Coordinates of C-alpha atoms in Angstrom, one line a residue:
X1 CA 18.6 -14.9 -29.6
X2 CA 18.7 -14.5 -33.6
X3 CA 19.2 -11.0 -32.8
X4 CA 21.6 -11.3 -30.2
X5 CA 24.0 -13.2 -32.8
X6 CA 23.6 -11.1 -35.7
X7 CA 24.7 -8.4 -33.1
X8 CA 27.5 -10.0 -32.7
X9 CA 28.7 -11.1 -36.1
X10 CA 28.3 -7.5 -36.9
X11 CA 30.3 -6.0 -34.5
X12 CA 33.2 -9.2 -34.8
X13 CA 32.5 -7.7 -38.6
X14 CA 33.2 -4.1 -37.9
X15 CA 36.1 -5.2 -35.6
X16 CA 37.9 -7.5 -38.6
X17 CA 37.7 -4.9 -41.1
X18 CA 39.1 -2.1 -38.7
X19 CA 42.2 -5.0 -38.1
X20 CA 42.6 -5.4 -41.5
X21 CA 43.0 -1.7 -42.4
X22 CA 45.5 -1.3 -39.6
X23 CA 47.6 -3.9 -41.1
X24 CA 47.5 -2.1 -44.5
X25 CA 48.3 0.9 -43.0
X26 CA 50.7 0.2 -41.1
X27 CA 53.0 -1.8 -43.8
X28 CA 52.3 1.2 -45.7
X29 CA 53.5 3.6 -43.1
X30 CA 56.3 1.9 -41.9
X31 CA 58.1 1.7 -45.8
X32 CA 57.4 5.3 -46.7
X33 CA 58.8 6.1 -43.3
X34 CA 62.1 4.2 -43.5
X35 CA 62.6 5.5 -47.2
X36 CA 62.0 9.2 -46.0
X37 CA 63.4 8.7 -42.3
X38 CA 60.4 10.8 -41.9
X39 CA 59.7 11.0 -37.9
X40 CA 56.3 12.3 -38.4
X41 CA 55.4 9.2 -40.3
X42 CA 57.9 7.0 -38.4
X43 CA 55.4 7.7 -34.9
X44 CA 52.2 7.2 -37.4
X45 CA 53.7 3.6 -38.6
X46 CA 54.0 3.1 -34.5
X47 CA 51.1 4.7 -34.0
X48 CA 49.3 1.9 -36.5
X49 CA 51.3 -1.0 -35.0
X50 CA 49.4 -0.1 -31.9
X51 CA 46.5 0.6 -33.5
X52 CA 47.1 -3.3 -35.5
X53 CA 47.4 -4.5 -32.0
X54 CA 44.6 -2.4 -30.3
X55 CA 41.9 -3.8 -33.3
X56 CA 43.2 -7.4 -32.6
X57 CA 42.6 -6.9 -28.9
X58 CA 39.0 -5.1 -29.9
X59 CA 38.1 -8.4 -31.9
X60 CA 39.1 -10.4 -29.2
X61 CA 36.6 -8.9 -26.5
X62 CA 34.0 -8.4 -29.0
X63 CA 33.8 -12.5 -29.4
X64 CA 34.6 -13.0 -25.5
X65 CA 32.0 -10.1 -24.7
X66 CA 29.5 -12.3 -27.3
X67 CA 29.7 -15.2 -24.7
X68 CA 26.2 -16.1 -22.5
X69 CA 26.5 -16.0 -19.1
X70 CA 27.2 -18.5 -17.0
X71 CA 27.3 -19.6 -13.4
X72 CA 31.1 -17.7 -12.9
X73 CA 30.0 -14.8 -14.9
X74 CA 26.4 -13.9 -14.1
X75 CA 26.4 -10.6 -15.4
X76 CA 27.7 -11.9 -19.0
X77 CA 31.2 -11.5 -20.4
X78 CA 30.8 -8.1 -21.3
X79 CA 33.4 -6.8 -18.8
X80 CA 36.1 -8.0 -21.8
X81 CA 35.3 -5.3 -23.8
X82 CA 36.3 -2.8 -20.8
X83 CA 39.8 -4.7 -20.2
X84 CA 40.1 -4.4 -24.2
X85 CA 39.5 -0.3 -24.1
X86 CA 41.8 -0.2 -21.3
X87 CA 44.6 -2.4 -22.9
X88 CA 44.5 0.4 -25.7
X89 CA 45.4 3.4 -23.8
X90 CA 48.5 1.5 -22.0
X91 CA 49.9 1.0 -25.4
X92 CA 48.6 4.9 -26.5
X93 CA 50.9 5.8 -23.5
X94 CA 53.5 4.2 -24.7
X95 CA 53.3 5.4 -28.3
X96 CA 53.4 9.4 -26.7
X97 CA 56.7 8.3 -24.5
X98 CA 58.7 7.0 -27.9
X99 CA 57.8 9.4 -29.8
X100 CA 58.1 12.8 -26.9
X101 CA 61.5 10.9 -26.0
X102 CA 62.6 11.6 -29.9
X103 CA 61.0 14.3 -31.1
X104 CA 63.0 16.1 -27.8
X105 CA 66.1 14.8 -29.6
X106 CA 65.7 15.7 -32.8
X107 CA 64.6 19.5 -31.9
X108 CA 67.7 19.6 -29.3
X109 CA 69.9 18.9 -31.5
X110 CA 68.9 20.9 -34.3
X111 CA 69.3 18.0 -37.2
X112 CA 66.3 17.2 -39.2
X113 CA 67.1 13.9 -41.7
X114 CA 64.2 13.8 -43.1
X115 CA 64.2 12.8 -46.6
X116 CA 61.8 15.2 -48.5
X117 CA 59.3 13.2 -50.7
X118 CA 56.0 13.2 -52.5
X119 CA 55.3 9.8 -50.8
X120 CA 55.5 10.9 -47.1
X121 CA 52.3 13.3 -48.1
X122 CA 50.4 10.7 -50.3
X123 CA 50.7 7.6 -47.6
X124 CA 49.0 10.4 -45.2
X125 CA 46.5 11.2 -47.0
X126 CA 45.5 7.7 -47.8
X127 CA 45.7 7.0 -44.3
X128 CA 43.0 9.6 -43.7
X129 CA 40.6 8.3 -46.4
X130 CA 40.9 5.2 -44.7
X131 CA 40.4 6.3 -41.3
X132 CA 37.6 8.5 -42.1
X133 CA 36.1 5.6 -43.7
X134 CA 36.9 2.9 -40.8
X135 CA 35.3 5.7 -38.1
X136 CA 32.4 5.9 -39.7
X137 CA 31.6 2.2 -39.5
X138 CA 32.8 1.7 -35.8
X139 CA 30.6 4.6 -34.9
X140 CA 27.5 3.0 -36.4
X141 CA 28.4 -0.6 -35.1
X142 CA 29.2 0.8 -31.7
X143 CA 25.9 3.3 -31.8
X144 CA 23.7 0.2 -32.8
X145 CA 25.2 -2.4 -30.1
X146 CA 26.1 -0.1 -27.2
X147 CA 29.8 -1.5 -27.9
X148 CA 32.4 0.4 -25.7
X149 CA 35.5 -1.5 -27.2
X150 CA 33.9 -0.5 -30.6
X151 CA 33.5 2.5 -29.5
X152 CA 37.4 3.6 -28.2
X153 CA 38.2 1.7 -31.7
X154 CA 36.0 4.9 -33.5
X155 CA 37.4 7.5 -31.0
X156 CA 41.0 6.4 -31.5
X157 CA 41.2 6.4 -35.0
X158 CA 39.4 9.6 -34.9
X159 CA 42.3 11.3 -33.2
X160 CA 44.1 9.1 -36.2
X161 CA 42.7 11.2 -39.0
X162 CA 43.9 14.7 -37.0
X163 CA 47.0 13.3 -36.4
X164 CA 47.8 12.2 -39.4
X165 CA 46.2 16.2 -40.9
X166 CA 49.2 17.2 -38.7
X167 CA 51.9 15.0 -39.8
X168 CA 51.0 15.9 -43.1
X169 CA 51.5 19.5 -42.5
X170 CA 54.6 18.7 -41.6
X171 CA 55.6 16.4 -43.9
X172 CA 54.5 18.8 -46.9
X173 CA 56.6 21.5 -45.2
X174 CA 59.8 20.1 -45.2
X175 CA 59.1 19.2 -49.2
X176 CA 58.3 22.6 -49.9
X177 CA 61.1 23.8 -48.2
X178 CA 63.2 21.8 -50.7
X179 CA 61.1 22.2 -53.5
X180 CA 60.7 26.1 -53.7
X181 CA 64.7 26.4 -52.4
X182 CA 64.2 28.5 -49.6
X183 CA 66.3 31.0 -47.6
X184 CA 68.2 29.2 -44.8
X185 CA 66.4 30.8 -41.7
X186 CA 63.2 29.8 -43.8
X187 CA 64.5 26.6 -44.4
X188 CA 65.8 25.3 -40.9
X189 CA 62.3 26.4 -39.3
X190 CA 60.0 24.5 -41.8
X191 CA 62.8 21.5 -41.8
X192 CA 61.9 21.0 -38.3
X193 CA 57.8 21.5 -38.7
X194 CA 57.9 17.4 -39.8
X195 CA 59.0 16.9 -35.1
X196 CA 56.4 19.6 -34.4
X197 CA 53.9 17.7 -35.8
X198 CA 55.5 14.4 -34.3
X199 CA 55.1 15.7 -31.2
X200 CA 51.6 17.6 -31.8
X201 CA 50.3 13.9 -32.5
X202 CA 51.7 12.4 -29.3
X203 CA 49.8 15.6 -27.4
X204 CA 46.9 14.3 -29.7
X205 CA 47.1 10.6 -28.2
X206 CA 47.8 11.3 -24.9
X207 CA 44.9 13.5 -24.8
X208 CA 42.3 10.3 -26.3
X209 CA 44.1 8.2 -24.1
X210 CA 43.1 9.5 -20.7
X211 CA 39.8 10.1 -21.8
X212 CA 39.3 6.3 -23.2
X213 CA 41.5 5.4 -19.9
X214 CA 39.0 7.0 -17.4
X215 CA 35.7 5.8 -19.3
X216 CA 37.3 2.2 -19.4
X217 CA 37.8 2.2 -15.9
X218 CA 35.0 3.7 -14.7
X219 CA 33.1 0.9 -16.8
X220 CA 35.2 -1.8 -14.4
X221 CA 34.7 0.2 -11.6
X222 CA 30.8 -0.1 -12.0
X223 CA 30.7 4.2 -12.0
X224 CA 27.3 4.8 -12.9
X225 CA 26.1 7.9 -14.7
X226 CA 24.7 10.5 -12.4
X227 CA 22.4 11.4 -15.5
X228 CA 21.3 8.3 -16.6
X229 CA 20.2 7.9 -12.4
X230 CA 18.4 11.2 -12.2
X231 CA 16.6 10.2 -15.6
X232 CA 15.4 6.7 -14.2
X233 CA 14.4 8.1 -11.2
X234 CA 12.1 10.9 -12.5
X235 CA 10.5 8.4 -14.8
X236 CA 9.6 6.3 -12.3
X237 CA 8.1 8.6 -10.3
X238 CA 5.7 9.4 -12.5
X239 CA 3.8 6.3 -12.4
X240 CA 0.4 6.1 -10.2
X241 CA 0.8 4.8 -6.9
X242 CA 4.6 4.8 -6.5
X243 CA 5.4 7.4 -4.2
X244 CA 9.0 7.0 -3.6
X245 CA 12.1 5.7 -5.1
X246 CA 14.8 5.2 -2.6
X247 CA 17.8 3.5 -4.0
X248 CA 19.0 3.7 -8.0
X249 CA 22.3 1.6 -8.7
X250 CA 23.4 1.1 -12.3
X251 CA 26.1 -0.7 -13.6
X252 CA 27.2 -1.8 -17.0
X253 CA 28.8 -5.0 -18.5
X254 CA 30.0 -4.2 -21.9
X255 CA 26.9 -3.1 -24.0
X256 CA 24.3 -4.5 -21.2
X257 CA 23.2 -2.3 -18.7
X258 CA 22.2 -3.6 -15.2
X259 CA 19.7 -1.1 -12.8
X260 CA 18.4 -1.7 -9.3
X261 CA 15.8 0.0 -8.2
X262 CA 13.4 0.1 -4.7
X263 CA 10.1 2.0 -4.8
X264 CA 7.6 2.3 -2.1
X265 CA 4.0 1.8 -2.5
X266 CA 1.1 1.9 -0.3
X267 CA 1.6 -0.4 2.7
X268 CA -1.9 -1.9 2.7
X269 CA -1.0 -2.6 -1.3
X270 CA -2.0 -5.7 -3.0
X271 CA 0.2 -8.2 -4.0
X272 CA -0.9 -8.6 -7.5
X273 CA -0.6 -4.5 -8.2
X274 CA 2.6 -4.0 -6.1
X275 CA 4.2 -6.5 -8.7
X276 CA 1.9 -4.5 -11.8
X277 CA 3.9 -1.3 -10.2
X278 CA 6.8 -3.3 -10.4
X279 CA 6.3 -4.3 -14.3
X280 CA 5.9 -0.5 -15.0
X281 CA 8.8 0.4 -13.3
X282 CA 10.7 -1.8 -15.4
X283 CA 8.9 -0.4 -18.7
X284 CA 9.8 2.8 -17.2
X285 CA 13.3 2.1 -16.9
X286 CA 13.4 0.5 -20.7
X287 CA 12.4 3.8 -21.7
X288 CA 16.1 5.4 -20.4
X289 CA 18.6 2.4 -20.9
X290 CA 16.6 0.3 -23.9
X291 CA 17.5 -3.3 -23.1
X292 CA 18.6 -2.9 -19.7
X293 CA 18.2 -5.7 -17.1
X294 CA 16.1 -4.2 -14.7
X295 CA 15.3 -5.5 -10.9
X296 CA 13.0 -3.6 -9.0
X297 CA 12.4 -3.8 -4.9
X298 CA 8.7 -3.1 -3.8
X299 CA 8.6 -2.0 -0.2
X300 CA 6.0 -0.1 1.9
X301 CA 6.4 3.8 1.8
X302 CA 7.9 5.1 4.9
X303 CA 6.1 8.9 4.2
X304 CA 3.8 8.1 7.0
X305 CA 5.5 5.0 9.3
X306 CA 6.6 8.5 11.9
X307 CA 6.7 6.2 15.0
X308 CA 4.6 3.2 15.9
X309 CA 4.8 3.8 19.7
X310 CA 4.1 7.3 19.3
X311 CA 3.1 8.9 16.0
X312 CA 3.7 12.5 17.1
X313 CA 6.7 12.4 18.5
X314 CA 8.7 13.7 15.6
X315 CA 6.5 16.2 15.3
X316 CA 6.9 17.5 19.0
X317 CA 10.6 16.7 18.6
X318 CA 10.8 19.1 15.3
X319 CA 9.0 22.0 16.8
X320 CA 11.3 21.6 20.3
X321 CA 14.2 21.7 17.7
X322 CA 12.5 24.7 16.1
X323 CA 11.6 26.6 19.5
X324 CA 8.2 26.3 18.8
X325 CA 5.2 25.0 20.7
X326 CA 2.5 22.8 19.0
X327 CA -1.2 21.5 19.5
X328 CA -4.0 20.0 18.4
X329 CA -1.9 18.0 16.3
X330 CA -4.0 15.5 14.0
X331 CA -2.1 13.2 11.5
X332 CA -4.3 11.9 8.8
X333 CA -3.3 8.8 6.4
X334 CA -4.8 7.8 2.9
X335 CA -3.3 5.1 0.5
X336 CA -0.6 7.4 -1.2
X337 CA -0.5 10.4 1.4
X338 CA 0.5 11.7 5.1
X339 CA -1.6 14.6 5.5
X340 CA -0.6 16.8 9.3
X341 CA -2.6 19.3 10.7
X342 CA -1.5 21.3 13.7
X343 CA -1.3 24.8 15.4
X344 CA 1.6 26.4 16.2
X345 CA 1.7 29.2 18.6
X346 CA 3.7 32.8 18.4
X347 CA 4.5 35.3 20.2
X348 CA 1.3 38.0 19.2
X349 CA 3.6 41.0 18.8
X350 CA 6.2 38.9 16.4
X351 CA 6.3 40.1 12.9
X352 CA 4.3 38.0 10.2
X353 CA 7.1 37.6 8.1
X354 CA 9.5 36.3 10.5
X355 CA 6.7 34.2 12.1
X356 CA 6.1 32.3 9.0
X357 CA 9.7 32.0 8.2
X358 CA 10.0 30.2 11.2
X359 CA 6.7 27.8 10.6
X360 CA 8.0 27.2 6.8
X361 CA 11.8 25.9 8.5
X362 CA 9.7 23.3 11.0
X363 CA 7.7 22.4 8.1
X364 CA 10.4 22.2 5.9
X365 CA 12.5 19.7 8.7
X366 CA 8.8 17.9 8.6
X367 CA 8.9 17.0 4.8
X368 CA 12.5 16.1 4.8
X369 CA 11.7 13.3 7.4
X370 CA 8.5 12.5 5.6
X371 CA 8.8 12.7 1.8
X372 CA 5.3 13.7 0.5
X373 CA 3.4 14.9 3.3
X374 CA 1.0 17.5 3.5
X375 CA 1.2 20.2 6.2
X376 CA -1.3 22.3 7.1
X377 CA -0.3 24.7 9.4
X378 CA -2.6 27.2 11.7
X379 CA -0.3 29.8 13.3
X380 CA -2.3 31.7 16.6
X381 CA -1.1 34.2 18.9
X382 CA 1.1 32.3 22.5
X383 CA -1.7 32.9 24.8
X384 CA -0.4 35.2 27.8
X385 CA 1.4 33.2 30.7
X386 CA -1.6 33.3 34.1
X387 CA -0.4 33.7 37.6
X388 CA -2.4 30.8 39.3
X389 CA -4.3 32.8 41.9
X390 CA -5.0 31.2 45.4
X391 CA -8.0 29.2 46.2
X392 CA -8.4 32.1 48.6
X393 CA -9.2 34.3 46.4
X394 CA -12.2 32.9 45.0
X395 CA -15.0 32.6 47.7
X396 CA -15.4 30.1 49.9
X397 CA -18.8 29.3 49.8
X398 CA -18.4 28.9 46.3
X399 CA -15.7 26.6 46.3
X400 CA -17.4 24.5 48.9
X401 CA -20.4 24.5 47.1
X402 CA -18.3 22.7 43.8
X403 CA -16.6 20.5 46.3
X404 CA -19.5 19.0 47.5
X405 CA -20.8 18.8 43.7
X406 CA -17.9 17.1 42.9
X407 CA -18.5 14.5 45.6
X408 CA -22.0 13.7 44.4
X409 CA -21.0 13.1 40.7
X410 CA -18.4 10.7 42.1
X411 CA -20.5 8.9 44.4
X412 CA -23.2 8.9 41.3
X413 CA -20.9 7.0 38.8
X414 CA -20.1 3.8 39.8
X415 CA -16.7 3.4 38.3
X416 CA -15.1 6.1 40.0
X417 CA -14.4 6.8 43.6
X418 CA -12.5 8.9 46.0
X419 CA -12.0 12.1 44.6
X420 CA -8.9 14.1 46.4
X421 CA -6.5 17.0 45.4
X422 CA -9.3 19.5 44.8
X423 CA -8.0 23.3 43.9
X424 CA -9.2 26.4 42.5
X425 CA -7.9 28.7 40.5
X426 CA -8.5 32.2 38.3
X427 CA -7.6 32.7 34.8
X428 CA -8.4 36.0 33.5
X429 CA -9.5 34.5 30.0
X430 CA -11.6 32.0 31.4
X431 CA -13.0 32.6 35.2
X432 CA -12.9 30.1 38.2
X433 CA -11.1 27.3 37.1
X434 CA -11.2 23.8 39.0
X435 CA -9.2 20.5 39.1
X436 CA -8.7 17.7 41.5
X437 CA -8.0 14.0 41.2
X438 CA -10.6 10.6 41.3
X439 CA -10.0 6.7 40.9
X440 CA -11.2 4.8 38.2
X441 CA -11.7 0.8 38.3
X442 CA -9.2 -1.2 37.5
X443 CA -9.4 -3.1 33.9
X444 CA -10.7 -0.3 31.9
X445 CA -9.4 0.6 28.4
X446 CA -8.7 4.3 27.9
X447 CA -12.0 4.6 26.1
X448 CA -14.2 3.3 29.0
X449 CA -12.2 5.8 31.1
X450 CA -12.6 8.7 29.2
X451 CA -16.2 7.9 28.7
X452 CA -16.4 8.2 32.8
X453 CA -14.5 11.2 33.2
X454 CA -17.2 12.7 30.4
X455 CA -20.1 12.1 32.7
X456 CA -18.3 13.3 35.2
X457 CA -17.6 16.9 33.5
X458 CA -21.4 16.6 32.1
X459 CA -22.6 16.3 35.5
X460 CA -20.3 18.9 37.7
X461 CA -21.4 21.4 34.5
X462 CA -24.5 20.8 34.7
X463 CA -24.5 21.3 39.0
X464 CA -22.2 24.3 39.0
X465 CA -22.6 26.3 34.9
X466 CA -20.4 29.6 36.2
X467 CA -17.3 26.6 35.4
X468 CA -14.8 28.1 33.5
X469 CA -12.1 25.0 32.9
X470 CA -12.6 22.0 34.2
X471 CA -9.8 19.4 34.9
X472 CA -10.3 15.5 36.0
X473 CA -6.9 13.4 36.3
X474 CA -8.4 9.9 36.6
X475 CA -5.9 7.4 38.1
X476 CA -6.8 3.6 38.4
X477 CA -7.8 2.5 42.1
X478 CA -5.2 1.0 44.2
X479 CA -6.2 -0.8 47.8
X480 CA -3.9 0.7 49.6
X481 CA -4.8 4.0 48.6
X482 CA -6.5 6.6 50.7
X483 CA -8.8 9.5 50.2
X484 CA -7.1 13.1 50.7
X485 CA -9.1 15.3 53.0

């Protein structure tokens, strides 16, 4: 807290002495300019009034933005220091209008009444001792308290002290012009060098102005820095066991920055170390925006969360999106990664290259759905499409023989009955090839079924070893159903 209000006092500090030398400044300004009817210094003495306004507005927020927060401003009061910045450039805008709107005049009509005079050039160079000096303490105060009404306060009267180079430029030309006596061509140019540099300055302060204008509202408008994002989120993601980060908003509030942050963790995480991941987070954040206020979301990872009801259906959906055809497709989950392992099948006379170009686009559509898997990818020739030959052609007493093999397996396993829809067929990779359809009893789990259809294969092998492939489709028993012939 002690800190907090010596924070304070130092920038309402800062912020006095800056209103105090723009009410030197511009009394000074505004009798030297009268006396000489000096334009140039005419604009500066308006140019101060603003700036004796703009400092008064500036100590203003700074004591508003000092506030605590309350239950109508839970963010803090620092929003006032915005408005302030803001406030500045409308009253920038209108110093550039007076003084375009005049300078135009002057040049147009050719008549320069400036009175030349040694005083014009010393009240500008003062006014640039004193600006130099006035920057140089707002910049600190500002650097030291993230202030950003402190902070247009240094960057305005920075454009002061070049301005004020300028008028006095122009100032000193119209005295020399008088003092060295010369020729008339010479003389008329320089006479009019004091509105040049009238007008340079208003280029000068429109230029500052937009700049403080769009940082001002941007501040209001909660526009966070793309940079200061990007920063937090690689920071983060270098701590052990947060794998993601999926949403970074920042805002600021005068000097106090706010950041909200989710991460995802392991789902099966503890409690106790999702909020220790949480606590770095934080640290981790301090480390980009020192002091910020930082909330951070824990949430389990969604890298391997593909699809409860069916975990490879993205995968089958990417490779249809892909053309590609997939199997033997194994996804593997640990605490912090998704690990996939599949075969993907090409044409055999397809060039390497463009075969893996194609494998590295699925895979690529595969980690942009799943942020930190691991693919491992085996690519293998598209085995040759088989014309299915008839049961004809392989002989009959062979295919009796397996029928009746078949039958006795059945009849031997006491949870399966009624086998039907027998075929044969030929495949030129792997021989005779048989298939045909059973019951199953009703109430078994997919592993007591696929334990019967094993003893099933184990037995029919075992009876009949020239087997090439062997297919069972198991389907659970229903009363009304009859046998096939």
């Amino acid at each position: 807290m002690n800190v907090m209000d010596n924070g304070a006092s130092e920038k309402s500090r800062a912020a006095m002495l800056s209103l105090l030398a723009a009410l030197g400044l511009t009394s000074i300004k505004l009798a030297v300019g009268l006396y000489t009817n000096s334009l140039g210094i005419l604009s500066e003495a308006l140019h101060s009034g603003l700036d004796l306004l703009a400092a008064a507005l500036t100590l203003a927020a700074v004591r508003i933005s000092a506030k605590p927060a309350d239950s109508r401003h839970p963010y803090g009061h620092g929003k006032a220091e915005n408005l302030s910045a803001l406030a500045q450039t409308v009253l920038l805008f209108a110093t550039c209008a007076w003084v375009v709107y005049e300078g135009v005049q002057r040049l147009a009509s050719g008549s320069s009444p400036v009175v030349p005079s040694l005083w014009g050039v010393g009240v500008m160079a003062i006014s640039m001792a004193v600006d130099i000096n006035r920057v140089r303490v707002l910049r600190r105060v500002a650097k030291n308290f993230n202030s950003q009404a402190l902070e247009a306060d240094a960057l305005h009267f920075s454009t002061d002290i070049l301005s004020s180079a300028v008028v006095l430029v122009g100032v000193l030309a119209v005295w020399l012009a008088q003092a060295l006596q010369l020729p008339a061509p010479i003389s008329r140019v320089l006479s009019q060098a004091d509105t040049v540099a009238a007008l340079l300055v208003a280029a000068i302060i429109f230029r500052a102005s937009m700049h403080m204008a769009s940082d001002a509202v941007n501040m209001l408008m909660d526009s966070a820095s793309s940079q200061a994002s990007e920063a937090i989120v690689v920071a983060v993601r270098k701590i052990a066991g947060i794998s993601e980060v999926r949403r970074v908003r920042v805002r600021t509030s005068g000097p106090q920055s706010f950041v909200d942050l989710t991460v995802g963790v392991a789902p099966g995480l503890k409690v106790s170390d999702g909020h220790r991941l949480a606590h770095e987070a934080e640290e981790a954040v301090a480390g980009v925006l020192p002091g910020a206020d930082v909330t951070v979301h824990v949430e389990p990872r969604k890298s391997c969360r593909i699809d409860e009801n069916n975990p490879f259906a993205l995968v089958q959906v990417a490779a249809s999106e892909h053309g590609l055809a997939v199997h033997d497709v194994h996804i593997l989950s640990a605490d912090s990664t998704c690990h996939i392992e599949l075969h993907v099948e090409l044409p055999g006379q397809m060039p390497f290259d463009r075969a893996y170009a194609r494998v590295k686009a699925f895979e690529d559509t595969l980690r942009e759905a799943l942020p930190g898997v691991e693919i491992v990818s085996h690519m293998e020739p598209k085995a040759p499409s088989a014309a299915l030959e008839p049961g004809a052609s392989v002989s009959v007493p062979f295919s009796e023989m397996a029928w009746r093999e078949i039958k006795a397996a059945v009849e031997n396993e006491p949870l399966a009955a009624m086998p039907h829809k027998f075929s044969t067929y030929v495949l030129p990779e792997q021989g005779v090839c048989i298939s045909f359809h059973c019951n199953v009893s009703v109430g078994l789990s997919v592993e007591e079924a696929h334990n019967v259809c094993t003893r099933l294969e184990k037995r029919i092998r075992a009876a009949v070893p020239q087997l090439g492939r062997l297919s069972i489709h198991m389907e659970p028993a229903v009363v009304s159903n009859t046998p096939a012939a």
